[in-house]
Short mmCIF file of C-alpha atoms in Angstrom, two decimals:
data_model
loop_
_atom_site.label_atom_id
_atom_site.label_comp_id
_atom_site.label_asym_id
_atom_site.label_seq_id
_atom_site.Cartn_x
_atom_site.Cartn_y
_atom_site.Cartn_z
CA MET A 1 2.46 38.45 -20.57
CA ALA A 2 3.82 42.01 -20.45
CA LEU A 3 7.00 41.02 -22.31
CA ALA A 4 5.00 39.05 -24.88
CA LEU A 5 2.69 42.01 -25.41
CA TRP A 6 5.70 44.33 -25.70
CA SER A 7 7.29 42.08 -28.30
CA LEU A 8 4.03 41.76 -30.24
CA LEU A 9 3.50 45.52 -30.32
CA GLY A 10 7.10 46.10 -31.35
CA ALA A 11 6.79 43.62 -34.21
CA THR A 12 3.50 44.98 -35.50
CA THR A 13 4.22 48.71 -35.10
CA GLY A 14 7.87 48.62 -36.11
CA ALA A 15 8.78 51.19 -33.44
CA ALA A 16 12.55 51.31 -33.08
CA TRP A 17 12.43 52.22 -29.38
CA MET A 18 10.56 48.98 -28.64
CA ARG A 19 13.29 46.78 -30.10
CA PRO A 20 15.78 45.09 -27.74
CA PRO A 21 19.43 46.17 -27.97
CA ILE A 22 20.38 42.69 -29.24
CA GLU A 23 20.14 42.17 -32.96
CA GLY A 24 17.29 39.85 -33.77
CA GLY A 25 16.12 40.03 -30.15
CA LEU A 26 12.50 40.83 -30.96
CA SER A 27 10.11 37.91 -31.22
CA HIS A 28 8.35 36.92 -34.41
CA PRO A 29 4.74 38.22 -34.38
CA VAL A 30 3.36 34.67 -34.45
CA SER A 31 5.64 33.65 -31.57
CA ALA A 32 4.70 36.73 -29.54
CA LEU A 33 0.98 36.15 -30.10
CA CYS A 34 1.26 32.47 -29.12
CA LEU A 35 3.15 33.33 -25.94
CA LEU A 36 0.61 36.03 -25.12
CA LEU A 37 -2.25 33.53 -25.45
CA LEU A 38 -0.43 30.97 -23.30
CA GLY A 39 0.13 33.62 -20.66
CA ALA A 40 -3.56 34.47 -20.76
CA SER A 41 -4.40 30.79 -20.16
CA VAL A 42 -2.75 31.04 -16.74
CA LEU A 43 -5.06 33.90 -15.77
CA VAL A 44 -8.28 32.23 -16.91
CA PRO A 45 -10.89 32.29 -14.08
CA ALA A 46 -11.87 28.99 -12.49
CA GLY A 47 -15.27 29.04 -14.14
CA LEU A 48 -13.72 29.23 -17.61
CA ARG A 49 -10.98 26.59 -17.17
CA ARG A 50 -12.68 24.32 -19.69
CA GLY A 51 -11.69 26.79 -22.39
CA VAL A 52 -7.96 26.37 -21.69
CA PRO A 53 -7.55 23.29 -23.96
CA VAL A 54 -9.33 25.17 -26.75
CA LEU A 55 -6.99 28.13 -26.31
CA ALA A 56 -3.94 25.86 -26.28
CA GLY A 57 -5.23 24.04 -29.37
CA GLY A 58 -5.45 27.37 -31.19
CA VAL A 59 -1.84 28.08 -30.25
CA LEU A 60 -0.79 24.71 -31.70
CA LEU A 61 -2.50 25.54 -35.00
CA MET A 62 -0.74 28.90 -35.14
CA VAL A 63 2.63 27.26 -34.43
CA ALA A 64 2.06 24.70 -37.16
CA ALA A 65 1.19 27.45 -39.63
CA GLY A 66 4.19 29.52 -38.55
CA VAL A 67 6.78 26.75 -38.84
CA ALA A 68 5.40 25.19 -42.01
CA PRO A 69 7.44 27.41 -44.40
CA ARG A 70 10.68 26.52 -42.58
CA LEU A 71 9.95 22.82 -42.71
CA THR A 72 9.01 23.06 -46.35
CA ALA A 73 12.07 25.01 -47.43
CA LEU A 74 14.40 23.24 -44.96
CA ALA A 75 16.02 26.64 -44.43
CA GLN A 76 17.74 28.23 -41.44
CA ALA A 77 16.53 31.56 -40.02
CA SER A 78 18.29 34.58 -41.52
CA PRO A 79 20.02 37.03 -39.15
CA GLY A 80 17.53 39.69 -40.16
CA GLY A 81 15.12 38.59 -37.46
CA LEU A 82 11.68 39.81 -38.47
CA SER A 83 12.73 40.38 -42.04
CA ALA A 84 13.84 36.81 -42.49
CA PRO A 85 11.36 34.85 -44.61
CA GLY A 86 9.87 31.54 -43.63
CA GLY A 87 8.05 32.16 -40.33
CA ILE A 88 9.25 31.03 -36.91
CA ASP A 89 12.27 28.81 -36.34
CA LEU A 90 12.10 25.18 -35.30
CA GLY A 91 13.37 25.77 -31.74
CA THR A 92 10.67 28.35 -31.07
CA ALA A 93 8.04 26.03 -32.51
CA VAL A 94 9.16 23.17 -30.25
CA MET A 95 9.16 25.37 -27.14
CA ILE A 96 5.73 26.91 -27.75
CA ALA A 97 4.17 23.60 -28.82
CA SER A 98 5.48 21.81 -25.72
CA LEU A 99 4.08 24.54 -23.46
CA ALA A 100 0.71 24.44 -25.25
CA VAL A 101 0.41 20.66 -24.96
CA ALA A 102 1.48 20.96 -21.31
CA ARG A 103 -1.48 23.25 -20.67
CA ILE A 104 -3.80 20.67 -22.24
CA CYS A 105 -2.33 17.89 -20.08
CA ALA A 106 -2.59 20.03 -16.94
CA ALA A 107 -6.26 20.72 -17.68
CA ALA A 108 -6.77 16.94 -17.89
CA GLU A 109 -4.97 16.46 -14.53
CA MET A 110 -2.03 14.73 -16.26
CA ILE A 111 0.42 16.66 -14.10
CA LEU A 112 3.47 14.46 -14.63
CA ALA A 113 3.17 14.57 -18.43
CA ALA A 114 2.59 18.34 -18.28
CA GLN A 115 5.74 18.86 -16.24
CA TRP A 116 7.87 16.79 -18.63
CA LEU A 117 6.60 18.88 -21.54
CA VAL A 118 7.36 22.10 -19.67
CA PHE A 119 10.91 20.87 -19.06
CA LEU A 120 11.24 20.20 -22.78
CA GLY A 121 10.26 23.81 -23.45
CA ILE A 122 12.75 25.04 -20.84
CA TRP A 123 15.53 22.95 -22.36
CA THR A 124 14.81 24.36 -25.84
CA ALA A 125 14.89 27.95 -24.57
CA ILE A 126 18.11 27.43 -22.60
CA LEU A 127 19.71 25.76 -25.61
CA SER A 128 19.02 28.84 -27.71
CA LEU A 129 20.29 31.21 -25.02
CA ILE A 130 23.53 29.26 -24.67
CA GLY A 131 24.01 29.40 -28.41
CA LEU A 132 23.47 33.16 -28.26
CA VAL A 133 25.86 33.71 -25.34
CA PHE A 134 28.69 31.68 -26.88
CA ASP A 135 27.92 32.80 -30.45
CA ALA A 136 27.48 29.17 -31.47
CA PRO A 137 25.17 28.23 -34.37
CA LEU A 138 22.62 25.58 -33.43
CA PRO A 139 20.78 23.22 -35.80
CA GLN A 140 17.28 24.11 -34.63
CA GLY A 141 17.70 27.75 -35.60
CA VAL A 142 18.08 31.03 -33.77
CA MET A 143 15.37 31.78 -31.21
CA ALA A 144 14.87 35.44 -30.44
CA PRO A 145 16.16 36.28 -26.93
CA MET A 146 12.84 37.88 -26.06
CA THR A 147 11.04 34.68 -27.07
CA ALA A 148 13.39 32.55 -24.97
CA VAL A 149 13.02 34.78 -21.90
CA VAL A 150 9.22 34.92 -22.14
CA GLY A 151 9.12 31.15 -22.69
CA LEU A 152 11.19 30.55 -19.54
CA LEU A 153 8.94 32.84 -17.51
CA LEU A 154 5.82 31.08 -18.79
CA ALA A 155 7.33 27.67 -18.04
CA THR A 156 8.10 28.79 -14.49
CA ALA A 157 4.51 30.00 -14.08
CA PHE A 158 3.18 26.66 -15.35
CA LEU A 159 5.35 24.70 -12.92
CA ALA A 160 4.36 26.95 -10.01
CA ARG A 161 0.73 25.89 -10.43
CA ALA A 162 1.48 22.38 -9.10
CA PRO A 163 4.65 22.60 -6.98
CA HIS A 164 3.68 19.69 -4.72
CA ARG A 165 2.96 17.15 -7.44
CA GLY A 166 4.89 15.08 -9.93
CA ILE A 167 8.56 15.81 -10.55
CA LEU A 168 8.60 19.02 -8.52
CA ARG A 169 7.36 17.13 -5.47
CA ALA A 170 10.31 14.78 -5.82
CA VAL A 171 12.93 17.44 -6.56
CA LEU A 172 11.78 20.21 -4.19
CA GLY A 173 10.66 18.00 -1.31
CA ALA A 174 12.32 18.08 2.10
CA TYR A 175 12.94 14.33 2.04
CA PRO A 176 16.32 12.77 1.15
CA ALA A 177 15.25 12.14 -2.45
CA GLY A 178 14.74 15.85 -3.09
CA GLN A 179 17.89 16.92 -1.29
CA GLN A 180 20.02 14.50 -3.29
CA ALA A 181 18.36 15.50 -6.57
CA ARG A 182 19.01 19.21 -5.99
CA TRP A 183 22.70 18.61 -5.36
CA GLN A 184 23.00 16.36 -8.40
CA MET A 185 21.23 18.83 -10.67
CA THR A 186 23.33 21.74 -9.47
CA LEU A 187 26.58 19.90 -10.10
CA GLY A 188 25.24 18.50 -13.37
CA VAL A 189 24.63 22.00 -14.69
CA VAL A 190 27.58 23.94 -13.27
CA GLY A 191 30.24 21.35 -14.14
CA PRO A 192 29.53 20.77 -17.86
CA VAL A 193 28.75 24.45 -18.51
CA ALA A 194 32.00 25.60 -16.87
CA ILE A 195 34.10 23.04 -18.71
CA GLY A 196 32.30 23.69 -21.99
CA GLY A 197 32.82 27.43 -21.58
CA LEU A 198 36.56 26.94 -21.20
CA PHE A 199 36.68 24.88 -24.38
CA LEU A 200 34.58 27.38 -26.30
CA GLU A 201 36.97 30.18 -25.37
CA ARG A 202 39.79 28.32 -27.12
CA ILE A 203 37.83 27.33 -30.23
CA THR A 204 37.85 29.79 -33.12
CA SER A 205 35.89 27.78 -35.68
CA HIS A 206 32.30 28.98 -35.77
CA GLU A 207 30.90 25.56 -36.65
CA ALA A 208 33.01 23.83 -34.01
CA ARG A 209 31.72 26.22 -31.36
CA GLY A 210 28.17 25.25 -32.26
CA ASP A 211 29.01 21.57 -31.99
CA VAL A 212 30.63 22.00 -28.58
CA ALA A 213 27.74 24.10 -27.30
CA LEU A 214 25.26 21.48 -28.48
CA VAL A 215 27.21 18.69 -26.79
CA VAL A 216 27.38 20.64 -23.52
CA VAL A 217 23.64 21.29 -23.54
CA LEU A 218 22.88 17.65 -24.35
CA ILE A 219 25.10 16.49 -21.48
CA VAL A 220 23.37 18.87 -19.08
CA ALA A 221 19.93 17.82 -20.30
CA PHE A 222 20.80 14.13 -19.98
CA TYR A 223 22.16 14.62 -16.46
CA LEU A 224 19.08 16.57 -15.40
CA LEU A 225 16.82 13.91 -16.91
CA ILE A 226 18.58 11.08 -15.07
CA SER A 227 18.56 13.05 -11.80
CA ALA A 228 14.85 13.82 -12.13
CA LEU A 229 13.93 10.23 -12.95
CA ASN A 230 16.04 8.96 -10.06
CA ALA A 231 14.45 11.47 -7.68
CA LEU A 232 10.97 10.55 -8.91
CA ALA A 233 11.54 6.82 -8.42
CA PHE A 234 13.20 7.37 -5.05
CA GLU A 235 10.42 9.69 -3.90
CA ARG A 236 7.72 7.20 -4.90
CA SER A 237 9.37 4.36 -3.00
CA ASP A 238 10.01 6.64 -0.04
CA ARG A 239 6.39 7.82 -0.14
CA ALA A 240 5.22 4.19 -0.07
CA ARG A 241 7.50 3.57 2.90
CA ARG A 242 6.15 6.62 4.73
CA ARG A 243 2.59 5.51 4.01
CA LEU A 244 3.29 2.07 5.46
CA GLU A 245 4.84 3.66 8.52
CA ARG A 246 1.77 5.84 9.00
CA GLU A 247 -0.47 2.81 8.63
CA ARG A 248 1.58 0.87 11.18
CA ARG A 249 1.46 3.77 13.61
CA TYR A 250 -2.27 4.08 13.04
CA LEU A 251 -2.86 0.38 13.65
CA ALA A 252 -0.59 0.47 16.71
CA GLU A 253 -2.68 3.15 18.40
CA ARG A 254 -6.15 2.61 16.93
CA ASP A 255 -8.95 0.15 17.53
CA GLY A 256 -9.52 -1.86 14.38
CA LEU A 257 -13.32 -1.92 14.63
CA THR A 258 -14.22 1.64 15.61
CA GLY A 259 -11.14 3.63 14.57
CA LEU A 260 -10.87 5.11 18.06
CA PHE A 261 -7.69 5.12 20.10
CA ASN A 262 -6.82 1.84 21.81
CA ARG A 263 -5.74 1.22 25.39
CA VAL A 264 -2.03 1.77 24.65
CA LYS A 265 -2.62 5.21 23.15
CA PHE A 266 -5.05 6.08 25.93
CA GLU A 267 -2.43 5.31 28.56
CA GLN A 268 0.05 7.54 26.71
CA ARG A 269 -2.46 10.38 26.71
CA PHE A 270 -3.10 9.80 30.42
CA ALA A 271 0.62 10.05 31.13
CA ALA A 272 0.79 13.33 29.22
CA ALA A 273 -2.28 14.72 31.00
CA SER A 274 -1.00 13.73 34.44
CA ASP A 275 2.35 15.40 33.73
CA LEU A 276 0.52 18.55 32.65
CA ARG A 277 -1.61 18.46 35.79
CA GLY A 278 1.47 18.12 37.96
CA GLY A 279 3.21 21.04 36.26
CA ARG A 280 0.34 23.52 35.79
CA GLY A 281 -2.46 22.44 38.09
CA VAL A 282 -4.88 21.74 35.25
CA PRO A 283 -7.67 19.34 36.28
CA PHE A 284 -8.86 16.47 34.14
CA CYS A 285 -11.57 13.87 34.37
CA PHE A 286 -11.78 10.24 33.43
CA VAL A 287 -15.08 8.87 32.07
CA LEU A 288 -15.75 5.17 31.72
CA VAL A 289 -18.62 4.19 29.38
CA ASP A 290 -20.19 0.74 29.18
CA LEU A 291 -23.15 -0.22 26.99
CA ASP A 292 -26.04 -1.78 28.88
CA HIS A 293 -27.06 -5.38 28.05
CA PHE A 294 -24.70 -5.51 25.10
CA LYS A 295 -24.32 -9.28 25.41
CA GLN A 296 -28.01 -9.61 24.52
CA ILE A 297 -27.36 -7.79 21.25
CA ASN A 298 -24.61 -10.19 20.24
CA ASP A 299 -26.58 -13.25 21.35
CA PHE A 300 -29.95 -12.46 19.80
CA ALA A 301 -29.23 -10.01 16.96
CA GLY A 302 -25.84 -11.33 15.91
CA HIS A 303 -22.25 -10.16 16.23
CA GLU A 304 -22.45 -8.31 12.93
CA PHE A 305 -25.17 -6.09 14.33
CA GLY A 306 -23.21 -5.79 17.56
CA ASP A 307 -20.23 -4.47 15.61
CA GLN A 308 -22.53 -2.01 13.86
CA VAL A 309 -23.77 -0.75 17.23
CA LEU A 310 -20.22 -0.32 18.51
CA ARG A 311 -19.19 1.67 15.44
CA GLN A 312 -22.22 3.95 15.64
CA VAL A 313 -21.82 4.49 19.37
CA ALA A 314 -18.16 5.35 18.80
CA GLN A 315 -19.19 7.97 16.25
CA THR A 316 -21.81 9.35 18.62
CA LEU A 317 -19.32 9.65 21.47
CA GLN A 318 -16.71 11.20 19.17
CA ALA A 319 -19.19 13.86 18.08
CA GLY A 320 -19.82 14.79 21.71
CA VAL A 321 -16.24 15.47 22.80
CA ARG A 322 -13.72 18.19 21.96
CA PRO A 323 -10.74 17.69 19.64
CA GLU A 324 -8.38 17.89 22.62
CA ASP A 325 -10.28 15.15 24.49
CA THR A 326 -9.18 11.53 24.17
CA LEU A 327 -11.75 8.86 23.36
CA ALA A 328 -10.67 5.22 23.29
CA ARG A 329 -12.21 1.78 23.15
CA LEU A 330 -10.70 -0.32 25.91
CA GLY A 331 -12.29 -3.56 24.75
CA GLY A 332 -15.68 -5.13 24.18
CA GLU A 333 -18.40 -2.57 24.80
CA GLU A 334 -16.27 -0.44 27.14
CA PHE A 335 -15.07 3.05 26.18
CA ALA A 336 -12.94 5.54 28.08
CA ILE A 337 -12.70 9.31 27.75
CA LEU A 338 -10.03 11.67 29.05
CA LEU A 339 -11.23 15.25 29.54
CA PRO A 340 -8.23 17.57 30.10
CA GLY A 341 -9.02 20.86 31.78
CA ARG A 342 -12.36 19.60 33.13
CA SER A 343 -13.34 19.57 36.80
CA LEU A 344 -15.53 16.83 38.23
CA ALA A 345 -18.68 18.92 37.84
CA GLU A 346 -17.81 19.70 34.22
CA GLY A 347 -16.97 16.06 33.58
CA LEU A 348 -20.39 15.04 34.88
CA ASP A 349 -22.06 17.49 32.50
CA VAL A 350 -20.12 16.06 29.56
CA ALA A 351 -20.91 12.49 30.64
CA GLU A 352 -24.62 13.27 30.97
CA ALA A 353 -24.69 14.81 27.50
CA LEU A 354 -23.01 11.70 26.09
CA ARG A 355 -25.44 9.42 27.90
CA ALA A 356 -28.36 11.33 26.39
CA ARG A 357 -26.80 11.13 22.91
CA VAL A 358 -26.45 7.35 23.13
CA ALA A 359 -29.95 6.87 24.54
CA ALA A 360 -31.48 8.97 21.77
CA GLN A 361 -29.83 6.97 19.02
CA ARG A 362 -31.67 4.20 17.17
CA PHE A 363 -30.01 1.22 15.54
CA SER A 364 -31.66 -0.52 12.59
CA ARG A 365 -31.03 -4.21 12.25
CA ARG A 366 -31.84 -7.05 9.91
CA GLY A 367 -33.93 -10.03 10.98
CA ALA A 368 -32.32 -12.70 13.11
CA THR A 369 -32.41 -16.41 12.32
CA SER A 370 -35.05 -18.73 13.77
CA ALA A 371 -32.39 -20.40 15.91
CA GLN A 372 -31.53 -17.04 17.43
CA ALA A 373 -35.23 -16.43 18.05
CA ARG A 374 -35.57 -19.75 19.91
CA GLY A 375 -32.46 -18.91 21.93
CA ALA A 376 -34.07 -15.61 22.87
CA GLY A 377 -37.15 -17.38 24.16
CA GLY A 378 -39.25 -16.39 21.17
CA ALA A 379 -38.68 -12.67 21.54
CA ARG A 380 -40.09 -11.53 18.21
CA GLY A 381 -39.18 -7.96 18.86
CA LEU A 382 -35.55 -8.85 18.26
CA LEU A 383 -36.20 -10.07 14.74
CA SER A 384 -36.97 -6.76 13.05
CA GLY A 385 -37.30 -3.02 13.58
CA GLN A 386 -35.03 -0.76 15.60
CA VAL A 387 -33.16 -1.07 18.88
CA ALA A 388 -32.46 1.60 21.49
CA VAL A 389 -29.21 1.04 23.37
CA THR A 390 -28.33 2.80 26.61
CA ALA A 391 -25.05 3.31 28.42
CA SER A 392 -23.91 3.58 32.02
CA LEU A 393 -21.07 5.97 32.82
CA GLY A 394 -18.67 6.38 35.71
CA VAL A 395 -16.79 9.66 36.20
CA ALA A 396 -13.68 10.21 38.32
CA GLU A 397 -11.43 13.24 38.72
CA TRP A 398 -7.73 12.53 38.80
CA SER A 399 -5.85 13.18 42.03
CA PRO A 400 -2.14 14.09 41.99
CA GLY A 401 0.03 11.00 42.18
CA GLU A 402 -2.78 8.66 41.18
CA THR A 403 -1.88 5.97 38.66
CA MET A 404 -3.90 4.98 35.65
CA LEU A 405 -4.96 1.73 37.31
CA GLU A 406 -6.11 3.52 40.46
CA LEU A 407 -8.10 6.09 38.48
CA TYR A 408 -9.63 3.35 36.36
CA SER A 409 -10.64 1.38 39.47
CA ARG A 410 -12.47 4.38 40.94
CA ALA A 411 -14.31 5.08 37.68
CA ASP A 412 -15.11 1.37 37.33
CA GLU A 413 -16.68 1.29 40.79
CA ALA A 414 -18.82 4.28 39.87
CA LEU A 415 -19.80 2.56 36.63
CA TYR A 416 -20.98 -0.57 38.41
CA ALA A 417 -22.84 1.58 40.88
CA ALA A 418 -24.67 3.10 37.91
CA LYS A 419 -25.59 -0.36 36.65
CA GLY A 420 -26.71 -1.41 40.11
CA HIS A 421 -29.09 1.54 40.34
CA GLY A 422 -30.87 0.85 37.07
CA ARG A 423 -28.38 1.63 34.30
CA ASP A 424 -28.71 4.45 31.74
CA ARG A 425 -27.21 6.95 34.17
CA VAL A 426 -24.04 8.76 35.22
CA VAL A 427 -22.38 8.14 38.59
CA ALA A 428 -19.45 10.10 40.00
CA ALA A 429 -16.70 8.44 41.98
CA PRO A 430 -15.71 9.96 45.34
CA PRO A 431 -12.27 11.56 45.62
CA ALA A 432 -9.30 9.23 45.95
CA GLY A 433 -9.04 7.77 49.45
CA GLN A 434 -12.79 7.83 50.09
CA ALA A 435 -15.20 4.93 49.67
CA GLY A 436 -18.88 4.59 48.93
CA ALA A 437 -19.33 5.31 45.25
CA GLY A 438 -22.65 4.71 43.64
CA GLN A 439 -25.27 6.51 45.71
CA THR A 440 -28.02 7.90 43.54
CA GLY A 441 -29.52 11.37 43.63
CA ALA A 442 -28.02 14.83 43.51
CA GLY A 443 -24.97 15.70 45.57
CA GLN A 444 -22.11 18.11 45.94
CA ALA A 445 -19.09 18.05 43.62
CA GLY A 446 -16.76 15.31 44.78
CA ALA A 447 -19.59 13.29 46.37
CA SER A 448 -21.04 10.22 44.73
CA PHE A 449 -24.27 10.83 42.85
CA ALA A 450 -26.15 9.61 39.80
CA ARG A 451 -27.77 11.29 36.86
CA GLY A 452 -29.91 9.85 34.14
CA ALA A 453 -33.13 8.01 33.75
CA ALA A 454 -33.59 7.43 37.48
CA GLU A 455 -33.93 11.16 38.21
CA ALA A 456 -37.68 11.69 38.22
CA GLY A 457 -38.31 14.70 36.06
CA GLY A 458 -34.56 15.33 36.00
CA ARG A 459 -32.40 16.36 33.11
CA GLY A 460 -31.88 13.61 30.54
CA ALA A 461 -34.59 11.28 31.90
CA LEU A 462 -35.86 8.79 29.31
CA GLU A 463 -39.37 7.36 29.05
CA PRO A 464 -39.61 3.56 29.10
CA VAL A 465 -39.64 2.07 25.62
CA GLY A 466 -42.19 -0.67 24.98
CA GLY A 467 -45.56 -1.45 26.48
CA ALA A 468 -48.35 0.61 25.00
CA SER A 469 -46.06 3.28 23.61
CA ALA A 470 -45.11 3.03 19.95
CA GLY A 471 -41.36 3.09 19.44
CA PRO A 472 -38.23 1.01 19.53
CA GLU A 473 -37.76 -1.66 22.15
CA ARG A 474 -34.94 -1.71 24.73
CA LEU A 475 -32.95 -4.90 25.04
CA VAL A 476 -33.02 -6.48 28.51
CA PRO A 477 -32.15 -9.98 29.73
CA GLY A 478 -34.70 -12.55 28.78
CA GLY A 479 -36.05 -10.73 25.76
CA VAL A 480 -37.92 -7.46 25.35
CA ALA A 481 -39.42 -5.61 28.27
CA PRO A 482 -40.57 -2.05 28.80
CA GLY A 483 -37.76 -0.21 30.57
CA GLY A 484 -36.83 -1.18 34.11
CA ALA A 485 -33.67 -2.37 35.75
CA GLY A 486 -32.12 -5.70 35.03
CA GLU A 487 -29.03 -7.66 35.71
CA ALA A 488 -25.65 -6.03 35.46
CA GLY A 489 -24.34 -5.98 31.93
#
């Protein structure tokens, strides 16, 4: 913008000290004003971005008015620069128009089209500069050096606004497509320009020099175009390949229903946590979660509703753990959680908070079929309304040298102890090598104890659902009953 403003002031004031040392180097006033407006479009605040197409449209009208005399007279620009009649030359008009249309495309999120138009403007400016350097006349006319330089700077600014999209993503990326394209483009520019320069040094005819310069620029432009198209196609196919690889990795380590980690990924995380524990002495806990009476949900409310419950419970559990924790679905209604850096007491606190989250959640369901109702023994409560689902949890702290299977077995024993003492509770497994998991009541860290609904007046206790109280029913074997313990499940 500063150079465009300098050129505009020099053209309008006629100050000799503002003119470049190169003859004809100062931009035409119309060209300078157009470039100044395009530069201003880059600095437009976010709230006024809708005005960018209007600004670019005004630039296009000015370019059309400026180049009209040249097109009408079919005349070349005179060497007098500003004193030459006929407005701006054709090359300048093409460069400014391509940049203006590029701004309109960018505002419409047509990034690829905008980048191609910017490259057209760059090619036009470079073509004029090469003609100036080698003193070779070009058919599109003589572009003022100041105009060409400002145009190149504006084009660079336009491209820098979306460096990770379109052609630039393909050419500048760290993937093989970008690396190959950069080498090809470098050789495609250096080679023809060097060879063309040697030929131009031996040619004395002014017209012949212009022809050679034009051929060199066309060869370079064609090579750059082919390299860019090749990089773009290669990058798109490579991006599709990378996306498929990510999807395969995701499916290989994720549960298809809930999106949580699966057993394979959980075992990998366990191996990493156990290695960390062995090297740094960092404790970690293993929590096993099993939904109570989940078979009744599938049998009497349908598997579709059962899947809905599993997904919502997975989201609830995920919201209750840290990003560094590992939550996985091992199968059916069973979930497992790895809590790195947590002692047994801390793991029990986390498990109790998760139990309370699950118990507080309500699941809306659609009505079941009459056949399902008869299978449920006429339990009408299962046909409409909401369902409260509870979970039993077993917690075990890993001991050095303990395998995944051994840790799982201890947590599983604690889990079944929780179910045997009424469900909807947390039970801690004793340390490795000790027996007797599943005793209820408070206890010391490392001893077996239970938390949950069975603790009278204790933290996280839930009131029975059903009976005279208004609220959702809790699913138990044989239909709907107010609270109470039932069979394991």
